[in-house]
Amino acid sequence: MSNTILKIRGLHASVGDKEILKGIDLEVKEGEVHAIMGPNGSGKSTLSSVLAGRDTFEVTSGSIEFNGKDIIGMTPEQRSVEGLFLGFQYPIEIPGVTNVNFMRTALNEHRKYKGLEPLNAAEFLKLMRQKMEIVEMNPSFSSRGVNVGFSGGEKKRNEIFQMAMLEPKLAILDETDSGLDVDALRIVATGVNKLKRPDTSTIVITHYQRLLDYIVPDIVHILYNGRIIHTAGKELALEVEQKGYDWLIK
Amino acid sequence: MSEQNYIYAPGSTIDGSFKCKVPMKGTRQLFIVDGKPQGSPSSLTVKYAQGERPSEALQVIGVRTSAVPGSLSFSTSYHFGQDSVGRLILCSHTFAEDSFETTENCSIVVEKGASVEVVLMQNEHNRAAHFLNMDVVVGENGSFKATFISLNGGHIENRINVKLEREGAYCELNGLYLADGTQNVSNIIKMEHLVPGCHSKQLFKGILDNNANSRFSGLIKVCPGAFKTEAYQENHNLLLTKGAVAISEPMLEIYADDVKCSHGATNGRLNEDELFYMRSRGISLKEASLLQQMAFAYSVLEKISTQELRERMMSLTEQRLRGEFSDCRKCCKNCC
């Protein structure tokens, strides 16, 4: 029996007076790939933000257990060092902070949490080069400001590169396919697959079947109006692609 | 440089202990102790002869000591002859916990074809007030570039008047001011374009914490006949708290046609999206906000041409933003 990595029970979350998540139950085991699909405004991005700890959303009831720990009270940085990773739909540009500086600071926080010494500059750069190759990223990007002047595809590659550096137990990829052409999609998806290990899990949030041709899910959920209304195997994604969501929304 | 009987460091030390740690190779250091250049009763006068291009920078370190508490004023003058090239590092420090008020009247003349870069750093304590009145005149095709770093000090007031007097004169003023507690920093700039074809740029940025306040008042004046002027000005402030106040007064007075002028001012807070993004990668809130502040400061600090000095200023800025200066209560030397 593989271990449960994420267990969500009766999760409700609001922004201001508006309830967006209205009772989510979800269980992800080690090694599994889950896809969450759903029409616009169903709460997909809210769910990923809530899991990553964004404080614009208030969890009003329910529980989130990650790796056996209740994470609702944890800061985003605590969740990160515990092994949770969110790939952003719209990665943020941070002018003036170089990719190197950003990732070195992040990686050293992770190492500190694990009781490891910080990497020295040479070790760090070597690791960074190795991980950049996974997503075919040009090494010159390391000295540039985080995501500044990056194309849509380059930003998404940078997300997967960061994931490669931090080696999370659970990666949540929020519409990683949006804004990507076929080549970029292939590179990003291949990167995700290369990083997959038997003890890590992935949640892919997407609108389209397209990405799921590359990152094949074990389980597909349909999120609608703040609830998971349907769960099935990977064939569900194809069905949604052909028939839309209407037949599921009664 | 005209030889005066000034005593240049590091042959000598102040207080028997202080040694400036700015690790610049080939820098000639000179102390002004309580308004007097060390070893001289008169005010500081430095002249670069026509065509003189010394490889070393001149660092003038103004210090206040407990020997003369209270207020005093002094003058300095720097003259850069035709086609000379000079680099100045001007520092001001307080070496005792007394209350000080320092007024410095500084005159800088940049003759035809001369090129001057100044880095000015003010690092004093909370009970110190520093008034800098700087008058700069730039001649034909002369270039004057200065970066003002107000690192620390109870009350800092920089009044900088620049006259671009002959065609082709260039002036670039950059400023970074950091204030916390109840400190206040003012930069009052007057940039006068008197003749055609001159070019000026200003970039001033401030990071204000607690109840600190700042004022930026910048006038660009394009005089009658000064066509083909290019003049730009920017002031941006990062307010870390609700109690911090930044006043920005950009002003343009244009009395000539065919000019390019612009000014822009913003006051903002730390960017929540950037903070969340960094935190989601494991970076603590404190480090994330520090990275953002350093990024904000960087666009000013990167203007310092000399790499060693730029890196030194970056590390001092980081120490200051980390709050390390306020930990050194008894010491007034603040690790410079």
Coordinates of C-alpha atoms in Angstrom, one line a residue:
Chain A
M1 CA 0.0 0.0 0.0
S2 CA 1.5 3.4 -0.9
N3 CA 1.3 6.2 1.5
T4 CA -1.1 9.1 1.2
I5 CA 0.7 12.3 0.5
L6 CA -2.2 14.7 0.4
K7 CA -5.6 14.3 2.1
I8 CA -8.2 17.1 1.8
R9 CA -11.4 16.8 3.7
G10 CA -14.5 19.0 3.4
L11 CA -12.4 22.1 2.4
H12 CA -14.2 25.4 2.2
A13 CA -12.4 28.6 1.3
S14 CA -13.6 32.1 0.7
V15 CA -12.3 35.4 -0.5
G16 CA -14.0 38.2 1.4
D17 CA -17.7 37.1 1.6
K18 CA -17.5 35.0 -1.4
E19 CA -17.2 31.3 -0.9
I20 CA -15.2 29.7 -3.8
L21 CA -14.4 26.2 -2.5
K22 CA -17.5 24.5 -1.2
G23 CA -16.4 21.2 0.2
I24 CA -13.5 19.6 -1.6
D25 CA -12.4 16.0 -0.8
L26 CA -9.3 14.7 -2.5
E27 CA -6.7 12.1 -1.7
V28 CA -3.4 11.7 -3.5
K29 CA -1.1 8.8 -2.9
E30 CA 2.6 8.6 -3.5
G31 CA 3.5 8.0 -7.2
E32 CA 0.1 9.1 -8.5
V33 CA -0.6 11.8 -11.1
H34 CA -4.0 13.5 -10.7
A35 CA -5.5 15.8 -13.2
I36 CA -8.1 18.5 -12.2
M37 CA -10.2 19.8 -15.0
G38 CA -13.1 22.1 -15.0
P39 CA -14.6 25.2 -16.7
N40 CA -13.4 28.7 -16.0
G41 CA -14.3 30.0 -12.6
S42 CA -14.9 26.6 -11.1
G43 CA -12.2 27.1 -8.4
K44 CA -9.2 25.3 -9.9
S45 CA -6.7 28.1 -9.3
T46 CA -8.2 28.9 -5.9
L47 CA -7.6 25.3 -4.9
S48 CA -3.9 25.5 -5.9
S49 CA -3.5 28.9 -4.1
V50 CA -5.1 27.6 -1.0
L51 CA -2.8 24.5 -1.0
A52 CA 0.2 26.8 -1.4
G53 CA -0.9 29.0 1.5
R54 CA -1.9 32.3 -0.2
D55 CA -3.4 34.4 2.5
T56 CA -5.9 36.2 0.2
F57 CA -8.1 33.1 0.7
E58 CA -9.5 32.1 4.0
V59 CA -10.1 28.5 4.8
T60 CA -13.4 28.5 6.6
S61 CA -13.7 24.8 7.3
G62 CA -12.2 21.4 6.5
S63 CA -8.7 20.0 6.7
I64 CA -5.6 19.7 4.5
E65 CA -3.1 17.0 5.5
F66 CA 0.2 17.0 3.6
N67 CA 2.6 14.2 4.4
G68 CA 0.8 13.5 7.6
K69 CA 0.9 17.1 8.8
D70 CA -2.0 19.6 9.0
I71 CA -0.7 22.5 6.9
I72 CA -3.6 24.9 7.2
G73 CA -1.8 27.1 9.7
M74 CA 1.6 26.9 7.9
T75 CA 3.1 29.8 5.9
P76 CA 3.8 29.4 2.2
E77 CA 7.5 29.0 2.9
Q78 CA 6.9 26.3 5.5
R79 CA 4.8 24.3 3.0
S80 CA 7.5 24.7 0.4
V81 CA 10.3 23.3 2.7
E82 CA 7.9 20.5 3.6
G83 CA 7.9 19.5 0.0
L84 CA 4.9 21.2 -1.7
F85 CA 5.5 23.0 -4.9
L86 CA 3.2 25.2 -6.9
G87 CA 3.9 25.9 -10.6
F88 CA 2.2 29.2 -11.3
Q89 CA -0.2 29.8 -14.1
Y90 CA 1.2 33.3 -14.4
P91 CA 4.8 33.2 -13.0
I92 CA 5.7 36.5 -11.4
E93 CA 8.4 38.8 -12.7
I94 CA 10.8 40.1 -10.1
P95 CA 13.0 42.8 -11.6
G96 CA 16.4 43.2 -10.0
V97 CA 16.4 39.7 -8.3
T98 CA 18.5 37.4 -10.5
N99 CA 17.5 33.8 -11.0
V100 CA 20.7 32.7 -9.4
N101 CA 20.1 34.7 -6.3
F102 CA 16.5 33.7 -6.1
M103 CA 17.2 30.0 -6.4
R104 CA 20.2 30.0 -4.2
T105 CA 18.3 31.7 -1.4
A106 CA 15.4 29.3 -1.9
L107 CA 17.5 26.1 -2.1
N108 CA 19.5 27.1 1.0
E109 CA 16.3 27.6 3.0
H110 CA 15.3 24.1 2.0
R111 CA 18.8 22.7 2.9
K112 CA 18.7 24.5 6.2
Y113 CA 15.3 22.9 7.0
K114 CA 16.8 19.5 6.3
G115 CA 19.8 20.3 8.5
L116 CA 22.2 20.5 5.5
E117 CA 25.0 23.1 5.0
P118 CA 24.4 25.7 2.3
L119 CA 25.9 24.8 -1.1
N120 CA 29.0 26.9 -2.0
A121 CA 28.9 29.0 -5.2
A122 CA 30.6 26.4 -7.4
E123 CA 28.4 23.5 -6.2
F124 CA 25.3 25.6 -6.6
L125 CA 26.1 26.7 -10.2
K126 CA 26.9 23.1 -11.2
L127 CA 23.6 21.9 -9.8
M128 CA 21.8 24.8 -11.5
R129 CA 23.3 23.9 -14.9
Q130 CA 22.3 20.3 -14.6
K131 CA 18.8 21.2 -13.7
M132 CA 18.5 23.8 -16.5
E133 CA 19.3 21.0 -19.0
I134 CA 16.2 19.1 -18.0
V135 CA 14.0 21.9 -19.5
E136 CA 16.5 22.9 -22.2
M137 CA 17.0 26.3 -20.6
N138 CA 19.7 28.6 -21.8
P139 CA 22.3 29.0 -19.0
S140 CA 22.3 32.8 -19.7
F141 CA 18.9 32.9 -18.0
S142 CA 20.5 32.4 -14.6
S143 CA 21.9 35.9 -14.4
R144 CA 18.7 37.6 -15.6
G145 CA 16.0 38.9 -13.4
V146 CA 13.5 36.3 -12.4
N147 CA 11.1 35.9 -15.3
V148 CA 11.9 39.4 -16.5
G149 CA 11.6 39.6 -20.3
F150 CA 11.0 35.9 -20.5
S151 CA 8.5 34.6 -23.1
G152 CA 5.4 32.6 -21.9
G153 CA 7.3 29.4 -22.7
E154 CA 10.4 30.5 -21.0
K155 CA 8.5 31.4 -17.8
K156 CA 6.9 27.9 -17.7
R157 CA 10.3 26.3 -18.3
N158 CA 11.6 28.3 -15.4
E159 CA 8.8 27.0 -13.2
I160 CA 9.8 23.4 -14.0
F161 CA 13.5 24.3 -13.5
Q162 CA 12.7 25.6 -10.0
M163 CA 10.7 22.4 -9.4
A164 CA 13.8 20.4 -10.4
M165 CA 16.0 22.4 -8.0
L166 CA 13.6 22.0 -5.0
E167 CA 12.7 18.3 -5.7
P168 CA 9.2 18.5 -4.1
K169 CA 7.1 15.6 -2.9
L170 CA 4.0 17.0 -4.4
A171 CA 4.0 19.3 -7.4
I172 CA 0.8 21.2 -8.3
L173 CA 1.0 22.5 -11.8
D174 CA -1.6 25.2 -12.4
E175 CA -2.4 25.5 -16.1
T176 CA 1.3 25.0 -17.0
D177 CA 0.1 24.4 -20.5
S178 CA -1.5 27.8 -21.0
G179 CA 0.2 30.0 -23.5
L180 CA 2.6 27.3 -24.7
D181 CA 3.2 26.2 -28.3
V182 CA 3.6 22.5 -29.1
D183 CA 7.3 22.5 -28.8
A184 CA 7.4 24.3 -25.4
L185 CA 4.6 22.1 -24.2
R186 CA 6.6 19.0 -25.1
I187 CA 9.8 20.4 -23.3
V188 CA 7.9 21.3 -20.2
A189 CA 6.0 18.0 -20.1
T190 CA 9.1 16.0 -20.7
G191 CA 10.8 17.9 -17.9
V192 CA 7.9 17.0 -15.5
N193 CA 8.1 13.3 -16.5
K194 CA 11.9 13.2 -16.0
L195 CA 11.5 14.5 -12.5
K196 CA 8.9 12.0 -11.6
R197 CA 9.9 9.4 -8.9
P198 CA 7.9 6.6 -7.4
D199 CA 7.5 8.5 -4.1
T200 CA 6.5 11.8 -5.6
S201 CA 3.1 12.9 -6.8
T202 CA 1.7 15.5 -9.2
I203 CA -1.5 17.4 -9.6
V204 CA -2.0 18.8 -13.0
I205 CA -4.6 21.5 -13.3
T206 CA -5.6 22.1 -16.9
H207 CA -8.4 23.1 -19.3
Y208 CA -7.3 20.8 -22.0
Q209 CA -6.6 17.2 -22.8
R210 CA -3.5 18.3 -24.8
L211 CA -1.2 18.4 -21.8
L212 CA -2.5 15.0 -20.6
D213 CA -1.2 13.4 -23.8
Y214 CA 2.2 14.1 -22.4
I215 CA 1.7 13.9 -18.6
V216 CA -0.6 10.9 -18.4
P217 CA -2.8 11.0 -15.3
D218 CA -3.9 8.1 -13.1
I219 CA -7.0 9.8 -12.0
V220 CA -9.0 12.7 -13.4
H221 CA -11.3 15.0 -11.4
I222 CA -13.8 17.5 -12.6
L223 CA -14.1 20.6 -10.5
Y224 CA -17.3 22.6 -10.9
N225 CA -18.7 25.4 -8.7
G226 CA -16.2 24.7 -5.9
R227 CA -16.8 21.0 -5.7
I228 CA -15.4 17.9 -7.3
I229 CA -18.4 16.5 -9.2
H230 CA -16.9 13.6 -11.0
T231 CA -13.8 11.4 -10.7
A232 CA -12.6 8.7 -13.1
G233 CA -9.6 7.3 -14.9
K234 CA -7.6 9.0 -17.7
E235 CA -10.3 8.3 -20.2
L236 CA -12.4 11.0 -18.6
A237 CA -10.1 13.7 -20.0
L238 CA -10.8 12.5 -23.5
E239 CA -14.5 12.3 -22.9
V240 CA -14.5 15.9 -21.7
E241 CA -12.4 16.9 -24.7
Q242 CA -15.1 15.5 -27.0
K243 CA -18.3 16.3 -25.1
G244 CA -17.5 19.3 -23.0
Y245 CA -18.6 19.6 -19.4
D246 CA -22.3 20.0 -19.9
W247 CA -23.2 16.3 -19.5
L248 CA -21.5 16.3 -16.1
I249 CA -23.2 19.4 -14.9
K250 CA -26.8 18.3 -14.3
Chain B
M1 CA 46.2 67.4 -8.0
S2 CA 47.4 70.6 -6.5
E3 CA 49.6 69.7 -3.5
Q4 CA 48.4 71.1 -0.3
N5 CA 49.8 70.1 3.0
Y6 CA 47.0 67.8 3.6
I7 CA 47.8 64.5 5.4
Y8 CA 46.6 61.6 3.4
A9 CA 45.5 58.4 5.0
P10 CA 46.1 55.6 5.5
G11 CA 49.4 57.0 6.8
S12 CA 47.3 58.4 9.7
T13 CA 44.3 57.3 11.6
I14 CA 41.5 59.1 13.4
D15 CA 40.9 58.5 17.1
G16 CA 43.8 56.1 17.0
S17 CA 41.4 53.4 15.8
F18 CA 39.3 54.2 12.7
K19 CA 40.4 52.9 9.4
C20 CA 38.1 53.2 6.5
K21 CA 37.4 49.7 5.1
V22 CA 36.2 50.7 1.7
P23 CA 38.4 48.2 -0.2
M24 CA 39.4 50.4 -3.1
K25 CA 42.7 49.9 -4.5
G26 CA 44.5 53.1 -5.5
T27 CA 42.4 55.4 -3.4
R28 CA 43.9 58.4 -1.8
Q29 CA 42.1 59.1 1.5
L30 CA 41.8 62.4 3.3
F31 CA 40.0 63.1 6.5
I32 CA 38.1 66.2 7.4
V33 CA 37.9 66.2 11.1
D34 CA 35.3 68.4 12.6
G35 CA 35.3 70.6 9.5
K36 CA 39.1 70.9 9.1
P37 CA 41.2 68.9 6.7
Q38 CA 43.7 66.9 8.7
G39 CA 46.9 68.9 9.0
S40 CA 45.5 72.1 7.6
P41 CA 43.8 75.1 9.2
S42 CA 42.1 76.2 6.0
S43 CA 39.2 74.7 4.1
L44 CA 39.6 71.9 1.6
T45 CA 40.5 73.0 -1.9
V46 CA 41.3 70.4 -4.5
K47 CA 42.3 71.3 -8.1
Y48 CA 42.8 68.9 -11.0
A49 CA 45.1 70.6 -13.6
Q50 CA 44.2 70.7 -17.3
G51 CA 44.4 67.2 -18.7
E52 CA 45.2 65.6 -15.4
R53 CA 43.8 62.0 -15.1
P54 CA 45.0 60.4 -11.9
S55 CA 44.5 56.7 -11.8
E56 CA 43.6 56.9 -8.1
A57 CA 40.3 58.2 -6.7
L58 CA 40.2 60.7 -4.0
Q59 CA 38.2 59.8 -0.9
V60 CA 37.3 62.6 1.4
I61 CA 36.0 61.3 4.7
G62 CA 34.3 63.9 6.8
V63 CA 34.0 62.9 10.5
R64 CA 32.5 64.5 13.5
T65 CA 34.1 63.7 16.9
S66 CA 33.3 64.4 20.5
A67 CA 36.0 67.2 20.5
V68 CA 33.5 69.6 18.8
P69 CA 29.9 68.7 19.5
G70 CA 27.0 70.8 18.4
S71 CA 26.8 72.6 15.1
L72 CA 29.5 73.7 12.7
S73 CA 29.9 74.5 9.1
F74 CA 32.7 74.1 6.6
S75 CA 33.4 74.5 2.9
T76 CA 35.0 72.3 0.3
S77 CA 35.8 73.0 -3.3
Y78 CA 36.8 70.8 -6.2
H79 CA 37.9 72.2 -9.5
F80 CA 38.4 70.0 -12.5
G81 CA 40.5 71.6 -15.2
Q82 CA 39.9 71.2 -18.9
D83 CA 39.8 67.6 -20.1
S84 CA 40.7 66.3 -16.6
V85 CA 39.2 63.1 -15.3
G86 CA 38.5 62.6 -11.6
R87 CA 36.7 60.3 -9.2
L88 CA 35.6 61.4 -5.8
I89 CA 34.3 59.4 -2.9
L90 CA 32.8 61.7 -0.3
C91 CA 31.8 60.2 3.0
S92 CA 30.4 61.7 6.2
H93 CA 30.4 59.9 9.6
T94 CA 29.8 60.6 13.2
F95 CA 32.3 59.1 15.6
A96 CA 30.7 59.9 18.9
E97 CA 27.2 59.7 20.4
D98 CA 27.0 63.5 20.8
S99 CA 24.4 65.5 19.0
F100 CA 25.8 67.0 15.8
E101 CA 24.7 69.5 13.2
T102 CA 27.0 69.7 10.2
T103 CA 26.6 72.1 7.3
E104 CA 28.8 71.5 4.3
N105 CA 29.1 73.9 1.5
C106 CA 30.6 72.1 -1.5
S107 CA 31.5 73.7 -4.8
I108 CA 32.3 71.7 -7.8
V109 CA 33.5 73.1 -11.1
V110 CA 33.8 70.9 -14.2
E111 CA 35.6 72.6 -17.0
K112 CA 35.4 72.0 -20.7
G113 CA 35.7 68.4 -21.6
A114 CA 36.3 67.2 -18.0
S115 CA 34.7 64.1 -16.7
V116 CA 33.9 63.6 -13.0
E117 CA 32.2 60.8 -11.1
V118 CA 31.3 61.3 -7.4
V119 CA 30.0 58.7 -5.0
L120 CA 28.7 60.4 -1.8
M121 CA 27.8 58.4 1.3
Q122 CA 26.2 59.7 4.4
N123 CA 26.3 57.4 7.4
E124 CA 25.6 59.2 10.6
H125 CA 23.6 58.5 13.7
N126 CA 20.1 59.4 14.8
R127 CA 21.1 62.6 16.7
A128 CA 23.0 64.0 13.8
A129 CA 21.7 66.5 11.3
H130 CA 23.6 66.9 8.0
F131 CA 23.0 69.8 5.6
L132 CA 24.8 69.5 2.3
N133 CA 24.7 72.4 -0.1
M134 CA 26.3 71.4 -3.3
D135 CA 26.8 73.8 -6.3
V136 CA 27.9 72.3 -9.5
V137 CA 28.8 74.0 -12.7
V138 CA 29.4 72.0 -15.8
G139 CA 31.2 73.5 -18.8
E140 CA 31.3 72.6 -22.5
N141 CA 31.1 68.9 -23.1
G142 CA 31.9 68.4 -19.5
S143 CA 30.3 65.4 -17.7
F144 CA 29.3 65.2 -14.0
K145 CA 27.9 62.0 -12.6
A146 CA 27.1 61.7 -8.9
T147 CA 25.4 59.0 -6.8
F148 CA 24.2 60.1 -3.4
I149 CA 23.7 57.4 -0.8
S150 CA 22.0 58.5 2.4
L151 CA 22.5 55.4 4.4
N152 CA 21.7 56.6 7.9
G153 CA 21.2 59.8 9.8
G154 CA 18.6 61.6 11.9
H155 CA 18.1 64.5 9.6
I156 CA 19.7 64.7 6.1
E157 CA 19.1 67.6 3.8
N158 CA 20.9 67.6 0.4
R159 CA 20.5 70.7 -1.7
I160 CA 22.0 70.2 -5.1
N161 CA 22.1 73.0 -7.6
V162 CA 23.5 72.2 -11.0
K163 CA 24.1 74.7 -13.8
L164 CA 24.7 73.3 -17.3
E165 CA 26.5 76.4 -18.6
R166 CA 27.9 75.5 -21.9
E167 CA 26.8 73.3 -24.8
G168 CA 27.1 69.6 -24.6
A169 CA 27.3 69.6 -20.8
Y170 CA 26.0 66.3 -19.2
C171 CA 24.8 65.7 -15.6
E172 CA 23.5 62.6 -14.0
L173 CA 22.3 62.5 -10.4
N174 CA 21.3 59.3 -8.7
G175 CA 20.2 58.9 -5.2
L176 CA 19.3 56.2 -2.7
Y177 CA 18.0 57.1 0.7
L178 CA 17.2 54.7 3.5
A179 CA 15.4 55.9 6.6
D180 CA 13.8 54.3 9.6
G181 CA 12.6 55.3 13.0
T182 CA 11.8 59.0 12.9
Q183 CA 14.6 59.9 10.5
N184 CA 14.0 62.2 7.6
V185 CA 15.9 62.8 4.4
S186 CA 15.4 65.6 1.9
N187 CA 16.9 65.9 -1.6
I188 CA 16.2 69.3 -3.1
I189 CA 17.5 69.5 -6.6
K190 CA 17.7 72.3 -9.1
M191 CA 18.9 71.4 -12.5
E192 CA 19.3 74.4 -14.7
H193 CA 19.8 74.1 -18.4
L194 CA 21.1 77.5 -19.4
V195 CA 22.3 76.8 -23.0
P196 CA 21.3 74.5 -25.8
G197 CA 22.2 70.9 -26.2
C198 CA 22.7 69.8 -22.6
H199 CA 21.5 66.6 -21.2
S200 CA 20.5 65.7 -17.6
K201 CA 19.1 62.7 -15.8
Q202 CA 18.0 62.2 -12.2
L203 CA 17.0 59.0 -10.5
F204 CA 16.2 59.2 -6.8
K205 CA 14.8 56.2 -4.8
G206 CA 13.9 55.9 -1.2
I207 CA 13.1 53.0 1.2
L208 CA 11.2 54.2 4.3
D209 CA 10.4 52.2 7.3
N210 CA 8.6 52.9 10.6
N211 CA 7.7 56.6 10.8
A212 CA 10.5 57.9 8.6
N213 CA 9.8 60.6 6.1
S214 CA 11.4 61.9 3.0
R215 CA 11.1 64.7 0.6
F216 CA 12.2 64.9 -3.0
S217 CA 11.8 68.2 -4.6
G218 CA 13.3 68.3 -8.0
L219 CA 13.2 71.2 -10.4
I220 CA 14.3 71.0 -14.0
K221 CA 14.5 74.5 -15.4
V222 CA 15.0 74.9 -19.2
C223 CA 16.0 78.5 -19.7
P224 CA 15.0 80.6 -22.7
G225 CA 17.1 79.6 -25.7
A226 CA 18.1 76.2 -24.3
F227 CA 16.7 74.3 -27.2
K228 CA 17.7 70.7 -27.8
T229 CA 17.7 70.1 -24.1
E230 CA 17.1 66.6 -22.8
A231 CA 16.2 66.3 -19.2
Y232 CA 14.7 63.4 -17.3
Q233 CA 13.8 62.9 -13.7
E234 CA 12.4 60.0 -11.7
N235 CA 11.6 59.6 -8.0
H236 CA 10.3 56.4 -6.5
N237 CA 9.7 55.5 -2.9
L238 CA 9.1 52.2 -1.3
L239 CA 7.0 52.6 1.9
L240 CA 7.4 49.6 4.3
T241 CA 4.8 50.8 6.8
K242 CA 1.7 52.9 7.1
G243 CA 3.6 55.4 9.2
A244 CA 6.2 56.2 6.6
V245 CA 5.7 59.3 4.5
A246 CA 7.3 60.2 1.2
I247 CA 6.7 63.6 -0.3
S248 CA 7.6 63.9 -4.0
E249 CA 7.6 67.3 -5.8
P250 CA 8.7 67.0 -9.4
M251 CA 8.8 70.3 -11.2
L252 CA 9.4 71.3 -14.8
E253 CA 9.8 74.8 -15.9
I254 CA 10.4 75.0 -19.7
Y255 CA 11.0 78.3 -21.4
A256 CA 12.4 76.9 -24.7
D257 CA 11.0 75.0 -27.6
D258 CA 12.3 71.7 -29.1
V259 CA 13.2 70.0 -25.8
K260 CA 12.7 66.5 -24.4
C261 CA 11.8 66.5 -20.8
S262 CA 10.0 64.0 -18.6
H263 CA 9.4 63.4 -14.9
G264 CA 7.8 60.6 -13.0
A265 CA 7.2 59.8 -9.4
T266 CA 5.7 56.8 -7.6
N267 CA 5.1 55.8 -4.0
G268 CA 4.5 52.1 -3.5
R269 CA 4.5 49.2 -1.1
L270 CA 6.2 45.8 -1.2
N271 CA 4.6 43.8 -4.0
E272 CA 2.4 41.0 -2.5
D273 CA 2.5 38.9 -5.7
E274 CA 6.3 38.9 -5.7
L275 CA 6.4 38.1 -2.0
F276 CA 4.0 35.2 -2.3
Y277 CA 6.0 33.9 -5.3
M278 CA 9.2 33.9 -3.4
R279 CA 7.7 32.4 -0.3
S280 CA 6.1 29.6 -2.3
R281 CA 9.7 28.6 -3.1
G282 CA 10.7 28.4 0.6
I283 CA 12.1 31.9 1.1
S284 CA 11.0 33.4 4.4
L285 CA 8.9 36.6 4.4
K286 CA 11.8 38.5 5.9
E287 CA 14.3 37.4 3.2
A288 CA 11.7 37.9 0.5
S289 CA 11.0 41.4 1.5
L290 CA 14.7 42.1 1.7
L291 CA 15.3 40.7 -1.8
Q292 CA 12.6 43.0 -3.0
Q293 CA 14.2 46.0 -1.3
M294 CA 17.6 45.2 -2.6
A295 CA 16.1 44.9 -6.1
F296 CA 14.5 48.3 -5.6
A297 CA 17.8 49.8 -4.5
Y298 CA 19.8 48.0 -7.2
S299 CA 18.8 50.3 -10.1
V300 CA 20.5 53.2 -8.3
L301 CA 23.5 51.3 -6.9
E302 CA 24.3 49.8 -10.3
K303 CA 25.0 53.3 -11.6
I304 CA 28.3 53.3 -9.6
S305 CA 30.9 52.6 -12.2
T306 CA 33.7 51.2 -10.1
Q307 CA 32.9 47.6 -9.3
E308 CA 34.5 47.4 -5.9
L309 CA 32.8 50.5 -4.7
R310 CA 29.5 49.4 -6.1
E311 CA 29.7 46.0 -4.3
R312 CA 30.8 47.7 -1.1
M313 CA 27.8 50.0 -1.3
M314 CA 25.5 47.1 -2.0
S315 CA 26.7 45.2 1.0
L316 CA 26.4 48.3 3.2
T317 CA 22.8 48.8 1.9
E318 CA 22.0 45.2 2.6
Q319 CA 23.4 45.4 6.2
R320 CA 21.4 48.6 6.7
L321 CA 18.2 47.1 5.4
R322 CA 18.7 44.0 7.6
G323 CA 18.7 46.4 10.6
E324 CA 22.3 45.6 11.5
F325 CA 23.2 49.2 12.0
S326 CA 20.7 49.7 14.8
D327 CA 22.2 46.8 16.6
C328 CA 25.5 48.6 17.0
R329 CA 24.1 51.0 19.6
K330 CA 27.4 51.9 21.3
C331 CA 29.4 52.1 18.1
C332 CA 28.9 55.0 15.8
K333 CA 31.2 53.8 13.0
N334 CA 28.6 51.5 11.4
C335 CA 31.1 49.2 9.8
C336 CA 32.2 51.5 7.1

